[in-house]
Amino acid sequence: MAATSASTFSIGSISYSSKTSSLSQSKAYRVNCNSGNSLKNFSGLKAVPSVNCESKSSFLGNERVAPLHQSFTQRATNQNQTSPNAFQVQASFKVAVLGAAGGIGQPLSLLVKMSPLVSDLHLYDIANVKGVAADLSHCNTPSRVQAFTGNDELANCLKGVDVVVIPAGVPRKPGMTRDDLFNINAGIVKTLVEAVADNCPDAFIHIISNPVNSTVPIAAEVLKQKGVYNPKKLFGVTTLDVVRANTFVAQKKNLKLIDVDVPVIGGHAGITILPLLSKTKPSVTFTDEEIQDLTVRIQNAGTEVVEAKAGAGSATLSMAYAAARFVESSLRALDGDTDVYECSFVQSELTELPFFASRIKLGKQGVEAVISSDLQGLTEYEEKALEALKSELKGSIEKGVTFANKQAVSA
């Protein structure tokens, strides 16, 4: 007779219970819901109003985990509920984190492990990743964790993967600019994207490795050289800029954070980061001084963390949180949610630049639409800032393209 064990865990205000037979891999996950407060809009991500979850305490905080809650909403309407208060959740997507043993990779992997949409989590790094995988494998969440170490195991890590996340690279240290990171991280991204092109060319590719303004163009050129470039599936993860903008604006204006959404356009470094405070939701009025102070703080928030850590690291935890949010949004889109919006650095025709960060709509095939309306009706301050960032962003993009093409010729 098969032995059966029962376990429970909680993500935000959503509780799961699972029963697992020792002779079977099948699991039943339950989500307990009631008719309390409906899930609310969080940073542009909208919940289906018919799904209501009971409020319980969470180590992430109920407002912070709203993006994770959203992954259930589409399934709730598509699947037959076994009772008024439960429905089945079937994890079905494979995610690979390349650089999983690093400062961003470890907390990012933990947050991705929490997603009920992930069936397999592949962790890759050049060293020390087996311990991370063993540690995470003890978490009673649906996904199965596997570790892959070194170049010899990279191909197996990527086979059959739906979403690839690349935080690999060296962190920024005090006094180091994003350009200082370029020579090291550019080569790392190039090597990893080549492996993605060879083993899972249809996967969503999330680039975190800095400088994103250059590493995304490098990835695009590598994929072109391999003949598998799909601009709809290559993303520079700029979600951290949005997360920071939302947080700082909410604090400044004493707003409920769950309601705040500030689109951030341009790029992902210094003055190329442009929060559109005039487009803040809910609508709020800023003084000229507040606009200046908030914009500069959002642009320099990474340096703020580097200096606060006094040489001991960079923005790893907030970056991991932001990246996990973008991964969850991608999974929701792949799963059929038709109401998924995020800001991301992608190939774009919004400006004369080939790549540009703006709000996009995500779907099963990647970028379904680039939202142009955010660039309409800008304030004079925003118009001037937009023009000012273009030359620097153009240089960073060209630097990445030149690097990739030079490497291809030398090879």
Coordinates of C-alpha atoms in Angstrom, one line a residue:
M1 CA 0.0 0.0 0.0
A2 CA 1.4 3.4 -1.0
A3 CA 2.4 5.7 1.8
T4 CA 0.8 9.2 1.5
S5 CA 2.0 12.4 3.0
A6 CA 0.2 15.8 3.1
S7 CA 1.8 19.2 3.2
T8 CA 0.8 22.8 3.0
F9 CA 2.5 26.0 2.1
S10 CA 1.4 29.6 1.4
I11 CA 2.3 32.2 -1.2
G12 CA 0.9 35.5 -0.2
S13 CA -2.8 35.1 0.8
I14 CA -3.1 31.9 -1.2
S15 CA -2.8 28.5 0.6
Y16 CA -2.0 25.2 -1.0
S17 CA -2.3 21.7 0.2
S18 CA -0.8 18.7 -1.5
K19 CA -1.0 15.0 -1.2
T20 CA 1.7 12.9 -2.6
S21 CA 1.9 9.2 -2.9
S22 CA 5.3 7.5 -2.6
L23 CA 4.5 5.5 -5.7
S24 CA 3.1 8.3 -7.8
Q25 CA 4.4 11.7 -9.0
S26 CA 0.9 13.1 -9.4
K27 CA 0.0 16.0 -7.0
A28 CA -3.1 17.9 -6.2
Y29 CA -2.7 21.5 -5.3
R30 CA -5.6 23.4 -3.7
V31 CA -6.1 27.1 -3.5
N32 CA -8.5 28.2 -0.8
C33 CA -10.6 31.2 -1.7
N34 CA -13.6 33.1 -0.3
S35 CA -15.7 36.0 -1.3
G36 CA -13.7 38.7 0.5
N37 CA -11.7 41.5 -1.1
S38 CA -11.1 41.0 -4.8
L39 CA -7.5 40.9 -6.1
K40 CA -6.6 44.5 -7.1
N41 CA -4.6 46.0 -9.8
F42 CA -0.9 46.0 -9.1
S43 CA 1.5 47.9 -11.3
G44 CA -0.5 47.5 -14.4
L45 CA -1.2 43.8 -13.8
K46 CA -5.0 43.3 -13.5
A47 CA -6.7 40.4 -11.8
V48 CA -9.9 38.7 -13.0
P49 CA -12.5 40.1 -10.5
S50 CA -14.3 36.8 -10.0
V51 CA -11.3 35.3 -8.1
N52 CA -11.2 36.4 -4.5
C53 CA -8.7 35.2 -2.0
E54 CA -8.8 35.4 1.8
S55 CA -6.3 37.7 3.4
K56 CA -3.6 36.0 5.4
S57 CA -0.1 37.2 6.5
S58 CA 2.8 36.4 4.2
F59 CA 6.5 36.9 4.5
L60 CA 6.4 38.8 1.2
G61 CA 3.4 40.9 2.2
N62 CA 0.0 40.8 0.6
E63 CA 0.6 43.8 -1.6
R64 CA 4.0 42.7 -2.7
V65 CA 2.8 39.3 -3.9
A66 CA -0.1 40.5 -6.0
P67 CA 1.8 39.7 -9.3
L68 CA 2.2 36.1 -8.1
H69 CA -1.6 36.0 -7.3
Q70 CA -2.4 36.9 -10.8
S71 CA -1.1 33.5 -12.2
F72 CA -4.2 31.8 -10.8
T73 CA -6.8 34.0 -12.3
Q74 CA -6.8 32.7 -15.9
R75 CA -6.8 29.0 -14.7
A76 CA -9.7 29.8 -12.4
T77 CA -11.9 30.7 -15.3
N78 CA -10.7 27.9 -17.6
Q79 CA -10.8 24.9 -15.3
N80 CA -13.6 23.1 -13.6
Q81 CA -13.6 23.7 -9.9
T82 CA -13.9 20.7 -7.7
S83 CA -15.6 22.8 -5.0
P84 CA -16.7 26.4 -4.6
N85 CA -13.4 27.1 -2.7
A86 CA -10.8 25.1 -4.7
F87 CA -9.4 24.6 -8.2
Q88 CA -6.6 22.6 -9.6
V89 CA -3.2 24.2 -10.5
Q90 CA -1.1 22.4 -13.0
A91 CA 2.5 23.6 -13.2
S92 CA 3.6 23.2 -16.8
F93 CA 6.5 25.5 -17.7
K94 CA 10.3 25.0 -17.5
V95 CA 12.5 27.9 -16.4
A96 CA 16.3 28.1 -16.5
V97 CA 18.2 30.6 -14.4
L98 CA 21.8 31.1 -15.8
G99 CA 23.9 32.4 -13.0
A100 CA 21.8 30.9 -10.3
A101 CA 24.5 30.8 -7.6
G102 CA 25.1 34.5 -7.6
G103 CA 23.8 37.4 -5.5
I104 CA 20.8 37.9 -7.8
G105 CA 20.5 34.3 -8.9
Q106 CA 19.9 32.7 -5.5
P107 CA 16.9 34.9 -4.3
L108 CA 15.6 35.0 -7.9
S109 CA 15.6 31.2 -8.0
L110 CA 13.8 31.0 -4.7
L111 CA 11.0 33.3 -5.9
V112 CA 10.6 31.5 -9.2
K113 CA 10.5 28.2 -7.3
M114 CA 7.4 29.6 -5.6
S115 CA 5.5 30.0 -8.8
P116 CA 2.7 27.5 -9.3
L117 CA 3.2 27.7 -13.1
V118 CA 6.7 26.3 -13.0
S119 CA 7.1 22.5 -13.3
D120 CA 10.9 22.4 -13.7
L121 CA 13.5 24.9 -12.5
H122 CA 17.0 24.5 -14.0
L123 CA 19.8 26.2 -12.2
Y124 CA 23.1 26.8 -14.0
D125 CA 26.4 28.4 -12.9
I126 CA 30.1 27.7 -13.3
A127 CA 30.4 26.6 -9.6
N128 CA 28.5 26.2 -6.3
V129 CA 25.1 25.7 -7.9
K130 CA 24.5 22.1 -6.6
G131 CA 24.2 23.4 -3.1
V132 CA 21.7 26.1 -4.1
A133 CA 19.6 23.4 -5.9
A134 CA 19.7 21.1 -3.0
D135 CA 18.6 23.8 -0.7
L136 CA 15.7 24.9 -2.9
S137 CA 14.6 21.4 -3.6
H138 CA 13.5 21.1 0.1
C139 CA 10.9 23.8 -0.5
N140 CA 7.5 22.1 -0.8
T141 CA 6.4 24.0 -4.0
P142 CA 5.5 22.3 -7.2
S143 CA 8.6 22.6 -9.3
R144 CA 11.4 20.1 -9.6
V145 CA 14.9 21.6 -9.2
Q146 CA 18.0 20.5 -11.1
A147 CA 21.5 21.8 -11.0
F148 CA 23.9 22.1 -14.0
T149 CA 27.5 23.1 -13.6
G150 CA 30.0 24.4 -16.2
N151 CA 30.0 24.5 -20.0
D152 CA 29.7 20.8 -20.4
E153 CA 26.2 20.8 -18.7
L154 CA 24.9 24.0 -20.2
A155 CA 23.2 22.4 -23.2
N156 CA 21.3 19.9 -21.0
C157 CA 20.2 22.7 -18.7
L158 CA 18.6 24.6 -21.7
K159 CA 16.8 21.8 -23.6
G160 CA 13.1 22.1 -23.6
V161 CA 13.1 25.3 -21.5
D162 CA 10.3 27.9 -22.0
V163 CA 11.9 30.9 -20.2
V164 CA 15.6 31.6 -19.8
V165 CA 16.6 34.2 -17.2
I166 CA 20.2 35.5 -17.4
P167 CA 21.5 37.3 -14.3
A168 CA 25.1 35.9 -14.8
G169 CA 28.0 38.3 -14.6
V170 CA 29.9 40.4 -12.1
P171 CA 28.2 42.9 -9.8
R172 CA 28.8 46.6 -9.8
K173 CA 31.2 47.8 -7.1
P174 CA 31.7 51.3 -5.5
G175 CA 33.2 53.6 -8.1
M176 CA 32.4 51.3 -11.0
T177 CA 30.1 52.5 -13.7
R178 CA 27.9 50.3 -15.8
D179 CA 30.3 50.7 -18.7
D180 CA 33.0 49.2 -16.5
L181 CA 31.0 46.0 -16.4
F182 CA 30.9 45.8 -20.1
N183 CA 34.0 43.9 -21.1
I184 CA 33.4 41.1 -18.6
N185 CA 29.6 40.7 -18.8
A186 CA 29.4 41.2 -22.6
G187 CA 31.5 38.0 -23.1
I188 CA 29.4 36.1 -20.6
V189 CA 26.1 37.0 -22.2
K190 CA 27.4 36.2 -25.6
T191 CA 28.4 32.7 -24.6
L192 CA 25.2 32.0 -22.8
V193 CA 22.9 33.3 -25.6
E194 CA 24.8 31.2 -28.1
A195 CA 23.9 28.2 -26.0
V196 CA 20.2 29.3 -25.8
A197 CA 20.2 29.7 -29.6
D198 CA 21.5 26.1 -30.0
N199 CA 19.2 24.4 -27.5
C200 CA 16.0 26.4 -26.9
P201 CA 15.7 29.0 -29.7
D202 CA 12.0 29.5 -29.1
A203 CA 12.3 30.4 -25.4
F204 CA 11.6 33.8 -23.9
I205 CA 15.0 35.3 -23.0
H206 CA 15.2 37.6 -20.1
I207 CA 18.5 39.6 -19.9
I208 CA 19.4 41.0 -16.5
S209 CA 23.2 41.1 -16.9
N210 CA 24.4 44.7 -16.9
P211 CA 24.8 46.9 -18.8
V212 CA 21.4 45.9 -20.2
N213 CA 21.5 48.8 -22.7
S214 CA 24.4 46.9 -24.4
T215 CA 23.8 43.2 -23.5
V216 CA 20.4 43.1 -25.1
P217 CA 21.8 44.3 -28.5
I218 CA 24.6 41.7 -28.0
A219 CA 22.0 39.0 -27.5
A220 CA 20.1 40.1 -30.6
E221 CA 23.2 40.0 -32.8
V222 CA 24.2 36.6 -31.5
L223 CA 20.7 35.2 -32.3
K224 CA 20.8 36.8 -35.7
Q225 CA 24.1 35.1 -36.4
K226 CA 22.6 31.8 -35.4
G227 CA 19.5 32.5 -37.6
V228 CA 17.0 32.2 -34.8
Y229 CA 16.4 35.8 -33.7
N230 CA 12.8 36.6 -32.7
P231 CA 12.6 40.2 -31.5
K232 CA 9.3 39.4 -29.7
K233 CA 11.0 37.0 -27.4
L234 CA 14.1 38.9 -26.3
F235 CA 13.6 41.2 -23.2
G236 CA 15.8 43.4 -21.3
V237 CA 14.5 43.3 -17.7
T238 CA 13.9 46.9 -16.6
T239 CA 11.2 46.0 -14.1
L240 CA 13.4 47.2 -11.2
D241 CA 13.1 50.7 -12.4
V242 CA 9.3 50.4 -12.3
V243 CA 9.4 48.8 -8.9
R244 CA 11.6 51.6 -7.6
A245 CA 9.5 54.3 -9.2
N246 CA 6.3 52.9 -7.7
T247 CA 7.9 52.6 -4.3
F248 CA 9.4 56.1 -4.2
V249 CA 6.3 57.8 -5.5
A250 CA 4.0 55.9 -3.0
Q251 CA 6.3 57.0 -0.2
K252 CA 6.5 60.6 -1.4
K253 CA 2.8 61.0 -1.8
N254 CA 1.6 58.7 1.0
L255 CA -0.2 56.5 -1.5
K256 CA -1.2 52.9 -1.1
L257 CA 1.5 51.1 -2.9
I258 CA -0.7 48.5 -4.5
D259 CA -2.5 51.2 -6.4
V260 CA 0.6 53.0 -7.8
D261 CA 1.9 52.4 -11.4
V262 CA 4.6 54.6 -12.9
P263 CA 5.7 53.7 -16.5
V264 CA 9.5 53.9 -17.0
I265 CA 10.9 54.4 -20.5
G266 CA 14.3 54.7 -22.3
G267 CA 17.0 52.3 -21.0
H268 CA 18.4 50.8 -17.8
A269 CA 21.3 53.1 -16.7
G270 CA 21.6 56.6 -15.4
I271 CA 19.9 59.3 -17.4
T272 CA 18.5 56.7 -19.9
I273 CA 16.1 55.7 -17.2
L274 CA 13.1 58.1 -17.5
P275 CA 10.1 57.7 -15.2
L276 CA 7.0 59.2 -16.7
L277 CA 5.7 60.8 -13.5
S278 CA 3.0 62.6 -15.4
K279 CA 1.5 59.2 -16.3
T280 CA 1.4 58.0 -12.7
K281 CA -1.7 56.0 -11.8
P282 CA -3.6 57.1 -9.7
S283 CA -3.2 60.6 -11.1
V284 CA -1.2 62.7 -8.7
T285 CA 0.3 66.2 -8.9
F286 CA 4.1 66.8 -8.4
T287 CA 5.9 70.1 -7.9
D288 CA 8.9 70.8 -10.2
E289 CA 11.2 70.0 -7.3
E290 CA 9.5 66.7 -6.6
I291 CA 9.8 65.7 -10.2
Q292 CA 13.5 66.5 -10.3
D293 CA 14.2 64.8 -7.0
L294 CA 12.2 61.6 -7.8
T295 CA 13.6 61.3 -11.3
V296 CA 17.2 61.6 -10.1
R297 CA 16.6 59.2 -7.2
I298 CA 15.1 56.6 -9.5
Q299 CA 17.9 57.0 -12.0
N300 CA 20.6 56.6 -9.3
A301 CA 18.9 54.1 -7.1
G302 CA 21.4 51.4 -8.0
T303 CA 24.3 53.6 -6.8
E304 CA 22.3 54.3 -3.6
V305 CA 22.3 50.5 -2.8
V306 CA 26.0 50.0 -3.9
E307 CA 27.1 52.8 -1.5
A308 CA 24.9 51.6 1.3
K309 CA 26.4 48.2 1.1
A310 CA 29.9 49.8 1.2
G311 CA 31.5 47.4 -1.3
A312 CA 29.7 44.3 -0.1
G313 CA 27.4 44.1 -3.1
S314 CA 24.9 45.7 -5.3
A315 CA 21.1 45.7 -5.7
T316 CA 20.6 41.9 -5.6
L317 CA 17.4 41.4 -3.5
S318 CA 15.3 44.1 -5.2
M319 CA 16.6 43.0 -8.6
A320 CA 15.6 39.4 -7.8
Y321 CA 12.2 40.5 -6.8
A322 CA 11.7 42.6 -9.9
A323 CA 13.0 39.8 -12.2
A324 CA 10.7 37.3 -10.5
R325 CA 7.8 39.6 -11.2
F326 CA 8.7 39.7 -14.9
V327 CA 9.2 36.0 -15.1
E328 CA 5.7 35.5 -13.5
S329 CA 4.2 37.9 -16.0
S330 CA 5.9 36.0 -18.9
L331 CA 4.5 32.7 -17.5
R332 CA 1.0 34.1 -17.2
A333 CA 1.2 35.3 -20.8
L334 CA 2.4 31.9 -22.0
D335 CA -0.4 30.3 -20.0
G336 CA -3.0 32.3 -21.9
D337 CA -3.6 35.4 -19.8
T338 CA -4.6 38.1 -22.2
D339 CA -4.1 41.1 -19.8
V340 CA -0.4 41.2 -19.0
Y341 CA 1.6 44.4 -19.3
E342 CA 5.1 45.2 -18.2
C343 CA 7.8 47.7 -19.1
S344 CA 10.8 46.1 -20.9
F345 CA 13.8 47.1 -23.0
V346 CA 13.0 45.5 -26.4
Q347 CA 13.4 46.0 -30.1
S348 CA 11.1 49.0 -30.8
E349 CA 10.0 51.5 -33.4
L350 CA 8.7 54.0 -30.8
T351 CA 11.8 56.2 -31.5
E352 CA 14.6 56.3 -34.0
L353 CA 16.5 53.9 -31.7
P354 CA 16.5 50.2 -32.5
F355 CA 15.9 49.3 -28.8
F356 CA 13.9 51.2 -26.3
A357 CA 12.2 50.5 -22.9
S358 CA 8.5 51.1 -22.7
R359 CA 5.3 49.4 -21.6
I360 CA 4.5 46.3 -23.7
K361 CA 1.7 43.8 -23.8
L362 CA 2.8 40.2 -23.4
G363 CA 1.2 37.2 -25.0
K364 CA 2.0 33.6 -25.9
Q365 CA 4.3 34.6 -28.7
G366 CA 6.1 37.3 -26.6
V367 CA 5.6 41.0 -27.3
E368 CA 2.1 41.4 -28.7
A369 CA 2.1 45.2 -28.7
V370 CA 4.3 48.1 -27.8
I371 CA 2.2 50.7 -26.0
S372 CA 2.9 54.0 -27.8
S373 CA 0.3 56.1 -25.8
D374 CA 2.7 56.5 -22.9
L375 CA 4.9 58.7 -25.1
Q376 CA 2.0 61.0 -26.1
G377 CA 1.3 64.1 -24.1
L378 CA 4.6 64.2 -22.2
T379 CA 5.4 67.2 -20.1
E380 CA 8.1 69.7 -21.2
Y381 CA 10.5 68.2 -18.6
E382 CA 9.9 64.7 -19.9
E383 CA 10.3 65.7 -23.5
K384 CA 13.7 67.3 -22.8
A385 CA 14.8 64.3 -20.7
L386 CA 13.7 62.0 -23.5
E387 CA 15.8 63.8 -26.1
A388 CA 18.7 64.0 -23.7
L389 CA 18.8 60.3 -23.1
K390 CA 18.8 59.3 -26.7
S391 CA 22.4 60.0 -27.5
E392 CA 23.7 58.0 -24.6
L393 CA 21.4 55.1 -25.2
K394 CA 22.3 55.1 -28.9
G395 CA 26.0 54.8 -27.9
S396 CA 25.3 51.9 -25.6
I397 CA 23.3 50.0 -28.2
E398 CA 26.0 50.5 -30.8
K399 CA 28.7 49.4 -28.4
G400 CA 26.9 46.1 -27.9
V401 CA 26.3 45.6 -31.6
T402 CA 29.9 46.3 -32.4
F403 CA 31.1 43.9 -29.8
A404 CA 29.0 41.1 -31.0
N405 CA 29.9 41.6 -34.7
K406 CA 33.6 41.9 -33.8
Q407 CA 33.6 38.7 -31.9
A408 CA 31.8 37.0 -34.8
V409 CA 34.5 38.1 -37.3
S410 CA 37.4 37.1 -35.0
A411 CA 35.8 33.7 -34.5

